[in-house]
PDB file of C-alpha atoms in Angstrom:
ATOM      1  CA  VAL Q   1     102.637 117.440  96.463  1.00  0.00           C
ATOM      2  CA  LEU Q   2     104.064 120.827  97.382  1.00  0.00           C
ATOM      3  CA  ARG Q   3     105.942 122.980  94.866  1.00  0.00           C
ATOM      4  CA  THR Q   4     107.803 126.277  94.914  1.00  0.00           C
ATOM      5  CA  ASP Q   5     108.991 128.552  92.144  1.00  0.00           C
ATOM      6  CA  ASP Q   6     110.698 131.164  94.307  1.00  0.00           C
ATOM      7  CA  GLY Q   7     113.374 129.162  96.091  1.00  0.00           C
ATOM      8  CA  GLY Q   8     111.125 128.051  98.953  1.00  0.00           C
ATOM      9  CA  VAL Q   9     109.756 131.430 100.075  1.00  0.00           C
ATOM     10  CA  THR Q  10     106.205 130.331  99.224  1.00  0.00           C
ATOM     11  CA  TRP Q  11     104.707 126.917  98.513  1.00  0.00           C
ATOM     12  CA  THR Q  12     101.639 125.789  96.551  1.00  0.00           C
ATOM     13  CA  ILE Q  13      99.944 122.431  96.179  1.00  0.00           C
ATOM     14  CA  GLY Q  14     100.391 120.561  92.916  1.00  0.00           C
ATOM     15  CA  SER Q  15      97.652 118.166  91.853  1.00  0.00           C
ATOM     16  CA  THR Q  16      98.264 114.436  91.465  1.00  0.00           C
ATOM     17  CA  GLY Q  17      94.555 113.654  91.247  1.00  0.00           C
ATOM     18  CA  LEU Q  18      95.073 110.543  93.406  1.00  0.00           C
ATOM     19  CA  GLY Q  19      94.018 111.816  96.811  1.00  0.00           C
ATOM     20  CA  THR Q  20      95.797 111.226 100.090  1.00  0.00           C
ATOM     21  CA  VAL Q  21      96.075 107.411 100.181  1.00  0.00           C
ATOM     22  CA  TYR Q  22      99.362 107.513  98.314  1.00  0.00           C
ATOM     23  CA  SER Q  23     102.719 107.857 100.008  1.00  0.00           C
ATOM     24  CA  TRP Q  24     105.210 109.715  97.811  1.00  0.00           C
ATOM     25  CA  ASN Q  25     108.797 108.614  98.363  1.00  0.00           C
ATOM     26  CA  GLY Q  26     110.898 110.163  95.609  1.00  0.00           C
ATOM     27  CA  VAL Q  27     110.868 113.066  93.208  1.00  0.00           C
ATOM     28  CA  SER Q  28     113.341 114.107  90.530  1.00  0.00           C
ATOM     29  CA  PHE Q  29     113.295 116.918  87.989  1.00  0.00           C
ATOM     30  CA  PHE Q  30     115.552 116.965  84.947  1.00  0.00           C
ATOM     31  CA  ASN Q  31     114.895 120.678  84.444  1.00  0.00           C
ATOM     32  CA  ALA Q  32     112.370 123.279  85.581  1.00  0.00           C
ATOM     33  CA  THR Q  33     109.473 121.574  83.797  1.00  0.00           C
ATOM     34  CA  HIS Q  34     110.108 117.804  83.418  1.00  0.00           C
ATOM     35  CA  GLY Q  35     109.791 115.818  86.641  1.00  0.00           C
ATOM     36  CA  TRP Q  36     108.893 112.418  88.048  1.00  0.00           C
ATOM     37  CA  LEU Q  37     107.276 111.298  91.307  1.00  0.00           C
ATOM     38  CA  VAL Q  38     107.167 107.743  92.732  1.00  0.00           C
ATOM     39  CA  GLY Q  39     105.449 106.052  95.649  1.00  0.00           C
ATOM     40  CA  ASN Q  40     103.539 103.087  96.978  1.00  0.00           C
ATOM     41  CA  PHE Q  41     101.493 100.691  94.832  1.00  0.00           C
ATOM     42  CA  GLY Q  42     104.211 100.992  92.154  1.00  0.00           C
ATOM     43  CA  THR Q  43     102.936 104.448  91.271  1.00  0.00           C
ATOM     44  CA  VAL Q  44     104.894 106.654  88.866  1.00  0.00           C
ATOM     45  CA  MET Q  45     103.715 110.141  87.937  1.00  0.00           C
ATOM     46  CA  LYS Q  46     105.082 112.628  85.408  1.00  0.00           C
ATOM     47  CA  SER Q  47     104.914 116.423  85.279  1.00  0.00           C
ATOM     48  CA  THR Q  48     105.733 118.549  82.255  1.00  0.00           C
ATOM     49  CA  ASP Q  49     104.721 121.861  83.831  1.00  0.00           C
ATOM     50  CA  GLY Q  50     107.053 122.160  86.813  1.00  0.00           C
ATOM     51  CA  GLY Q  51     104.899 120.109  89.193  1.00  0.00           C
ATOM     52  CA  VAL Q  52     101.652 122.029  88.814  1.00  0.00           C
ATOM     53  CA  ASN Q  53      99.941 118.925  87.421  1.00  0.00           C
ATOM     54  CA  TRP Q  54     100.917 115.263  87.499  1.00  0.00           C
ATOM     55  CA  GLU Q  55      99.987 112.469  85.064  1.00  0.00           C
ATOM     56  CA  SER Q  56      99.793 108.871  86.229  1.00  0.00           C
ATOM     57  CA  GLN Q  57     101.902 106.503  84.150  1.00  0.00           C
ATOM     58  CA  LEU Q  58     100.421 103.342  82.646  1.00  0.00           C
ATOM     59  CA  PHE Q  59     102.367 100.119  82.249  1.00  0.00           C
ATOM     60  CA  ASP Q  60     101.474  98.035  79.178  1.00  0.00           C
ATOM     61  CA  ASP Q  61     104.230  95.458  79.651  1.00  0.00           C
ATOM     62  CA  ALA Q  62     102.986  92.426  81.643  1.00  0.00           C
ATOM     63  CA  ASP Q  63     106.361  91.917  83.372  1.00  0.00           C
ATOM     64  CA  VAL Q  64     106.401  95.553  84.529  1.00  0.00           C
ATOM     65  CA  GLN Q  65     102.794  95.302  85.758  1.00  0.00           C
ATOM     66  CA  LEU Q  66     103.569  92.157  87.737  1.00  0.00           C
ATOM     67  CA  ALA Q  67     106.747  93.627  89.268  1.00  0.00           C
ATOM     68  CA  LEU Q  68     104.998  96.838  90.319  1.00  0.00           C
ATOM     69  CA  GLN Q  69     101.653  95.510  91.546  1.00  0.00           C
ATOM     70  CA  ASP Q  70     102.825  95.269  95.184  1.00  0.00           C
ATOM     71  CA  ALA Q  71     105.975  97.382  94.930  1.00  0.00           C
ATOM     72  CA  VAL Q  72     106.864 100.431  96.919  1.00  0.00           C
ATOM     73  CA  LEU Q  73     108.940 102.672  94.697  1.00  0.00           C
ATOM     74  CA  LYS Q  74     111.511 104.412  96.874  1.00  0.00           C
ATOM     75  CA  ASP Q  75     113.359 106.750  94.510  1.00  0.00           C
ATOM     76  CA  VAL Q  76     113.483 108.059  90.977  1.00  0.00           C
ATOM     77  CA  GLN Q  77     116.126 109.751  88.833  1.00  0.00           C
ATOM     78  CA  ALA Q  78     115.346 111.870  85.790  1.00  0.00           C
ATOM     79  CA  ILE Q  79     118.232 111.259  83.415  1.00  0.00           C
ATOM     80  CA  GLY Q  80     116.875 113.480  80.640  1.00  0.00           C
ATOM     81  CA  PRO Q  81     113.577 115.104  79.702  1.00  0.00           C
ATOM     82  CA  GLU Q  82     112.375 111.721  78.378  1.00  0.00           C
ATOM     83  CA  GLU Q  83     114.595 109.287  80.325  1.00  0.00           C
ATOM     84  CA  VAL Q  84     113.885 108.081  83.848  1.00  0.00           C
ATOM     85  CA  ILE Q  85     114.664 105.175  86.177  1.00  0.00           C
ATOM     86  CA  ALA Q  86     112.766 104.212  89.330  1.00  0.00           C
ATOM     87  CA  VAL Q  87     113.784 101.761  92.072  1.00  0.00           C
ATOM     88  CA  GLY Q  88     112.163 100.218  95.105  1.00  0.00           C
ATOM     89  CA  SER Q  89     111.163  97.237  97.174  1.00  0.00           C
ATOM     90  CA  SER Q  90     112.478  93.741  96.459  1.00  0.00           C
ATOM     91  CA  GLY Q  91     115.070  95.095  94.041  1.00  0.00           C
ATOM     92  CA  VAL Q  92     112.525  96.352  91.540  1.00  0.00           C
ATOM     93  CA  MET Q  93     113.929  98.687  88.875  1.00  0.00           C
ATOM     94  CA  VAL Q  94     111.973 100.109  85.903  1.00  0.00           C
ATOM     95  CA  SER Q  95     112.976 102.599  83.239  1.00  0.00           C
ATOM     96  CA  SER Q  96     111.570 104.583  80.350  1.00  0.00           C
ATOM     97  CA  ALA Q  97     113.493 106.201  77.504  1.00  0.00           C
ATOM     98  CA  ASP Q  98     110.474 107.800  75.816  1.00  0.00           C
ATOM     99  CA  GLY Q  99     108.865 110.001  78.454  1.00  0.00           C
ATOM    100  CA  GLY Q 100     106.840 107.196  79.983  1.00  0.00           C
ATOM    101  CA  SER Q 101     105.132 105.940  76.823  1.00  0.00           C
ATOM    102  CA  THR Q 102     106.750 102.546  77.372  1.00  0.00           C
ATOM    103  CA  TRP Q 103     108.428 101.045  80.431  1.00  0.00           C
ATOM    104  CA  ARG Q 104     110.825  98.145  80.805  1.00  0.00           C
ATOM    105  CA  LEU Q 105     111.801  96.034  83.770  1.00  0.00           C
ATOM    106  CA  GLU Q 106     115.528  96.241  84.460  1.00  0.00           C
ATOM    107  CA  THR Q 107     117.635  93.545  86.116  1.00  0.00           C
ATOM    108  CA  SER Q 108     118.988  94.873  89.404  1.00  0.00           C
ATOM    109  CA  ARG Q 109     120.405  91.618  90.860  1.00  0.00           C
ATOM    110  CA  VAL Q 110     119.297  92.901  94.280  1.00  0.00           C
ATOM    111  CA  ASN Q 111     116.893  90.897  96.454  1.00  0.00           C
ATOM    112  CA  GLY Q 112     116.356  93.560  99.102  1.00  0.00           C
ATOM    113  CA  ASP Q 113     114.972  97.047  98.797  1.00  0.00           C
ATOM    114  CA  ILE Q 114     116.783  99.619  96.709  1.00  0.00           C
ATOM    115  CA  GLU Q 115     116.391 102.838  98.665  1.00  0.00           C
ATOM    116  CA  ALA Q 116     117.942 105.356  96.253  1.00  0.00           C
ATOM    117  CA  VAL Q 117     119.244 105.889  92.748  1.00  0.00           C
ATOM    118  CA  HIS Q 118     121.495 108.652  91.495  1.00  0.00           C
ATOM    119  CA  PHE Q 119     123.525 109.203  88.348  1.00  0.00           C
ATOM    120  CA  ILE Q 120     126.361 111.711  88.321  1.00  0.00           C
ATOM    121  CA  ASP Q 121     126.807 111.673  84.560  1.00  0.00           C
ATOM    122  CA  ALA Q 122     124.207 109.819  82.547  1.00  0.00           C
TER     123      ALA Q 122
END
C-alpha cells in the first residue's frame, strides 16, 4: 500500500503485514489518520496513523464470517473515525460503528456485485 503526505510528490510503502497475495480494491480515509482498506478474501484493514501501519480486522459474528469467507470486497467508505461500511461481491455489505471492534452484516437486497459505496452526508 503506497502513501503520501506531501500531495503526491513522494510516496512511501505502508505495511499491511499480509504480503503480496492480497488484492486491494478500495481505500477510504475519514481524516488524515483514520482509514480503511478492503480487498479479496473479505479482508478489511484499519489504519489510525495515516496509512503507515494497517491492522487486520477480525469478525466475531458467525453471519459476517460466513458472508465474507469467499467475498471480494470492492469498496469502503469511512463515515466517521469509528464508522465504516464495506461492500462487494454477491451484494455483501458489512458495517462497524465502533472502529472495527464489532461488525454486522447489512441487508443490501442486491444479488450481484456492489462495486462502490459513497455517502455525501452521513
